[in-house]
Amino acid sequence: MKINLLMYKNNLSPLKAYRQANLNQSPSDVITTFAVATHVPLIVCAYYLARIEGMNPDLINTIERLKQFYKYDEIIGIEQLMEMEI
């Protein structure tokens, strides 16, 4: 399956605000809650949170598990996302 991270870029700032308001939640809880509330795919939320907080082992692991579970074979826009201003 293929997904373009840039199709959901309007959700980057709201996710940042949501994360700042919910620092007591784990990254996985933030990803899940935001995805359910906005209908943004989990993998997109995970990459966006990685952009906001920086890649760390937990987020890398979460992204890899989501890629395997949902069988993503192509993720478009990773480099552009990481260069994007928030």
mmCIF file with all atom_site columns, C-alpha atoms in Angstrom:
data_model
loop_
_atom_site.group_PDB
_atom_site.id
_atom_site.type_symbol
_atom_site.label_atom_id
_atom_site.label_alt_id
_atom_site.label_comp_id
_atom_site.label_asym_id
_atom_site.label_entity_id
_atom_site.label_seq_id
_atom_site.pdbx_PDB_ins_code
_atom_site.Cartn_x
_atom_site.Cartn_y
_atom_site.Cartn_z
_atom_site.occupancy
_atom_site.B_iso_or_equiv
_atom_site.pdbx_formal_charge
_atom_site.auth_seq_id
_atom_site.auth_comp_id
_atom_site.auth_asym_id
_atom_site.auth_atom_id
_atom_site.pdbx_PDB_model_num
ATOM 1  C CA . MET A 1 1  ? 0.000   0.000  0.000  1.00 0.00 ? 1  MET A CA 1
ATOM 2  C CA . LYS A 1 2  ? 1.156   3.532  -0.756 1.00 0.00 ? 2  LYS A CA 1
ATOM 3  C CA . ILE A 1 3  ? 0.553   6.712  1.274  1.00 0.00 ? 3  ILE A CA 1
ATOM 4  C CA . ASN A 1 4  ? 1.508   10.340 0.777  1.00 0.00 ? 4  ASN A CA 1
ATOM 5  C CA . LEU A 1 5  ? 2.306   12.077 4.069  1.00 0.00 ? 5  LEU A CA 1
ATOM 6  C CA . LEU A 1 6  ? 1.921   15.510 2.509  1.00 0.00 ? 6  LEU A CA 1
ATOM 7  C CA . MET A 1 7  ? -1.788  15.013 1.803  1.00 0.00 ? 7  MET A CA 1
ATOM 8  C CA . TYR A 1 8  ? -2.463  15.548 5.507  1.00 0.00 ? 8  TYR A CA 1
ATOM 9  C CA . LYS A 1 9  ? -0.048  18.437 6.146  1.00 0.00 ? 9  LYS A CA 1
ATOM 10 C CA . ASN A 1 10 ? -2.806  20.718 7.492  1.00 0.00 ? 10 ASN A CA 1
ATOM 11 C CA . ASN A 1 11 ? -2.904  18.433 10.541 1.00 0.00 ? 11 ASN A CA 1
ATOM 12 C CA . LEU A 1 12 ? 0.731   18.984 11.510 1.00 0.00 ? 12 LEU A CA 1
ATOM 13 C CA . SER A 1 13 ? 0.158   22.153 13.550 1.00 0.00 ? 13 SER A CA 1
ATOM 14 C CA . PRO A 1 14 ? -2.973  20.806 15.276 1.00 0.00 ? 14 PRO A CA 1
ATOM 15 C CA . LEU A 1 15 ? -1.051  17.656 16.238 1.00 0.00 ? 15 LEU A CA 1
ATOM 16 C CA . LYS A 1 16 ? 1.735   19.806 17.671 1.00 0.00 ? 16 LYS A CA 1
ATOM 17 C CA . ALA A 1 17 ? -0.799  21.775 19.729 1.00 0.00 ? 17 ALA A CA 1
ATOM 18 C CA . TYR A 1 18 ? -2.489  18.564 20.854 1.00 0.00 ? 18 TYR A CA 1
ATOM 19 C CA . ARG A 1 19 ? 0.844   17.089 21.913 1.00 0.00 ? 19 ARG A CA 1
ATOM 20 C CA . GLN A 1 20 ? 1.788   20.205 23.881 1.00 0.00 ? 20 GLN A CA 1
ATOM 21 C CA . ALA A 1 21 ? -1.557  20.072 25.678 1.00 0.00 ? 21 ALA A CA 1
ATOM 22 C CA . ASN A 1 22 ? -1.123  16.370 26.475 1.00 0.00 ? 22 ASN A CA 1
ATOM 23 C CA . LEU A 1 23 ? 2.496   15.913 27.497 1.00 0.00 ? 23 LEU A CA 1
ATOM 24 C CA . ASN A 1 24 ? 1.440   13.346 30.090 1.00 0.00 ? 24 ASN A CA 1
ATOM 25 C CA . GLN A 1 25 ? 0.266   10.947 27.364 1.00 0.00 ? 25 GLN A CA 1
ATOM 26 C CA . SER A 1 26 ? 2.606   8.460  25.740 1.00 0.00 ? 26 SER A CA 1
ATOM 27 C CA . PRO A 1 27 ? 3.468   9.029  22.080 1.00 0.00 ? 27 PRO A CA 1
ATOM 28 C CA . SER A 1 28 ? 1.384   5.969  21.154 1.00 0.00 ? 28 SER A CA 1
ATOM 29 C CA . ASP A 1 29 ? -1.648  7.382  22.963 1.00 0.00 ? 29 ASP A CA 1
ATOM 30 C CA . VAL A 1 30 ? -1.199  10.748 21.251 1.00 0.00 ? 30 VAL A CA 1
ATOM 31 C CA . ILE A 1 31 ? -0.955  9.080  17.836 1.00 0.00 ? 31 ILE A CA 1
ATOM 32 C CA . THR A 1 32 ? -3.996  6.894  18.435 1.00 0.00 ? 32 THR A CA 1
ATOM 33 C CA . THR A 1 33 ? -6.228  9.596  19.922 1.00 0.00 ? 33 THR A CA 1
ATOM 34 C CA . PHE A 1 34 ? -5.361  12.142 17.240 1.00 0.00 ? 34 PHE A CA 1
ATOM 35 C CA . ALA A 1 35 ? -5.867  9.613  14.434 1.00 0.00 ? 35 ALA A CA 1
ATOM 36 C CA . VAL A 1 36 ? -9.281  8.588  15.738 1.00 0.00 ? 36 VAL A CA 1
ATOM 37 C CA . ALA A 1 37 ? -10.399 12.190 16.256 1.00 0.00 ? 37 ALA A CA 1
ATOM 38 C CA . THR A 1 38 ? -9.244  13.459 12.855 1.00 0.00 ? 38 THR A CA 1
ATOM 39 C CA . HIS A 1 39 ? -9.392  10.363 10.638 1.00 0.00 ? 39 HIS A CA 1
ATOM 40 C CA . VAL A 1 40 ? -5.734  10.885 9.742  1.00 0.00 ? 40 VAL A CA 1
ATOM 41 C CA . PRO A 1 41 ? -4.033  7.499  9.266  1.00 0.00 ? 41 PRO A CA 1
ATOM 42 C CA . LEU A 1 42 ? -1.968  6.245  12.195 1.00 0.00 ? 42 LEU A CA 1
ATOM 43 C CA . ILE A 1 43 ? 1.210   6.088  10.119 1.00 0.00 ? 43 ILE A CA 1
ATOM 44 C CA . VAL A 1 44 ? 0.832   9.754  9.177  1.00 0.00 ? 44 VAL A CA 1
ATOM 45 C CA . CYS A 1 45 ? 0.314   10.753 12.811 1.00 0.00 ? 45 CYS A CA 1
ATOM 46 C CA . ALA A 1 46 ? 3.394   8.745  13.785 1.00 0.00 ? 46 ALA A CA 1
ATOM 47 C CA . TYR A 1 47 ? 5.574   10.468 11.181 1.00 0.00 ? 47 TYR A CA 1
ATOM 48 C CA . TYR A 1 48 ? 4.157   13.864 12.148 1.00 0.00 ? 48 TYR A CA 1
ATOM 49 C CA . LEU A 1 49 ? 4.907   13.249 15.808 1.00 0.00 ? 49 LEU A CA 1
ATOM 50 C CA . ALA A 1 50 ? 8.423   12.189 14.788 1.00 0.00 ? 50 ALA A CA 1
ATOM 51 C CA . ARG A 1 51 ? 8.734   15.520 12.970 1.00 0.00 ? 51 ARG A CA 1
ATOM 52 C CA . ILE A 1 52 ? 7.534   17.390 16.045 1.00 0.00 ? 52 ILE A CA 1
ATOM 53 C CA . GLU A 1 53 ? 9.590   15.530 18.667 1.00 0.00 ? 53 GLU A CA 1
ATOM 54 C CA . GLY A 1 54 ? 12.401  14.141 16.556 1.00 0.00 ? 54 GLY A CA 1
ATOM 55 C CA . MET A 1 55 ? 12.965  10.535 15.645 1.00 0.00 ? 55 MET A CA 1
ATOM 56 C CA . ASN A 1 56 ? 13.500  8.470  18.758 1.00 0.00 ? 56 ASN A CA 1
ATOM 57 C CA . PRO A 1 57 ? 13.620  4.691  19.240 1.00 0.00 ? 57 PRO A CA 1
ATOM 58 C CA . ASP A 1 58 ? 9.975   4.470  20.380 1.00 0.00 ? 58 ASP A CA 1
ATOM 59 C CA . LEU A 1 59 ? 8.666   6.364  17.359 1.00 0.00 ? 59 LEU A CA 1
ATOM 60 C CA . ILE A 1 60 ? 10.921  4.442  14.962 1.00 0.00 ? 60 ILE A CA 1
ATOM 61 C CA . ASN A 1 61 ? 9.601   1.187  16.424 1.00 0.00 ? 61 ASN A CA 1
ATOM 62 C CA . THR A 1 62 ? 5.995   2.405  16.184 1.00 0.00 ? 62 THR A CA 1
ATOM 63 C CA . ILE A 1 63 ? 6.463   3.463  12.565 1.00 0.00 ? 63 ILE A CA 1
ATOM 64 C CA . GLU A 1 64 ? 8.022   0.122  11.639 1.00 0.00 ? 64 GLU A CA 1
ATOM 65 C CA . ARG A 1 65 ? 5.209   -1.826 13.316 1.00 0.00 ? 65 ARG A CA 1
ATOM 66 C CA . LEU A 1 66 ? 2.564   0.261  11.520 1.00 0.00 ? 66 LEU A CA 1
ATOM 67 C CA . LYS A 1 67 ? 4.329   -0.217 8.176  1.00 0.00 ? 67 LYS A CA 1
ATOM 68 C CA . GLN A 1 68 ? 4.366   -3.976 8.675  1.00 0.00 ? 68 GLN A CA 1
ATOM 69 C CA . PHE A 1 69 ? 0.809   -4.255 9.984  1.00 0.00 ? 69 PHE A CA 1
ATOM 70 C CA . TYR A 1 70 ? -0.763  -2.119 7.255  1.00 0.00 ? 70 TYR A CA 1
ATOM 71 C CA . LYS A 1 71 ? 1.660   -3.408 4.594  1.00 0.00 ? 71 LYS A CA 1
ATOM 72 C CA . TYR A 1 72 ? 2.902   0.004  3.476  1.00 0.00 ? 72 TYR A CA 1
ATOM 73 C CA . ASP A 1 73 ? 5.404   -0.508 0.679  1.00 0.00 ? 73 ASP A CA 1
ATOM 74 C CA . GLU A 1 74 ? 5.773   3.154  -0.307 1.00 0.00 ? 74 GLU A CA 1
ATOM 75 C CA . ILE A 1 75 ? 5.621   6.239  1.882  1.00 0.00 ? 75 ILE A CA 1
ATOM 76 C CA . ILE A 1 76 ? 5.826   9.477  -0.064 1.00 0.00 ? 76 ILE A CA 1
ATOM 77 C CA . GLY A 1 77 ? 6.978   12.806 1.353  1.00 0.00 ? 77 GLY A CA 1
ATOM 78 C CA . ILE A 1 78 ? 9.174   11.778 4.291  1.00 0.00 ? 78 ILE A CA 1
ATOM 79 C CA . GLU A 1 79 ? 12.050  14.084 3.349  1.00 0.00 ? 79 GLU A CA 1
ATOM 80 C CA . GLN A 1 80 ? 9.756   17.026 2.604  1.00 0.00 ? 80 GLN A CA 1
ATOM 81 C CA . LEU A 1 81 ? 7.932   16.488 5.904  1.00 0.00 ? 81 LEU A CA 1
ATOM 82 C CA . MET A 1 82 ? 11.153  16.511 7.919  1.00 0.00 ? 82 MET A CA 1
ATOM 83 C CA . GLU A 1 83 ? 12.148  19.813 6.306  1.00 0.00 ? 83 GLU A CA 1
ATOM 84 C CA . MET A 1 84 ? 8.738   21.428 6.768  1.00 0.00 ? 84 MET A CA 1
ATOM 85 C CA . GLU A 1 85 ? 8.288   24.331 9.183  1.00 0.00 ? 85 GLU A CA 1
ATOM 86 C CA . ILE A 1 86 ? 5.652   23.918 11.851 1.00 0.00 ? 86 ILE A CA 1
#
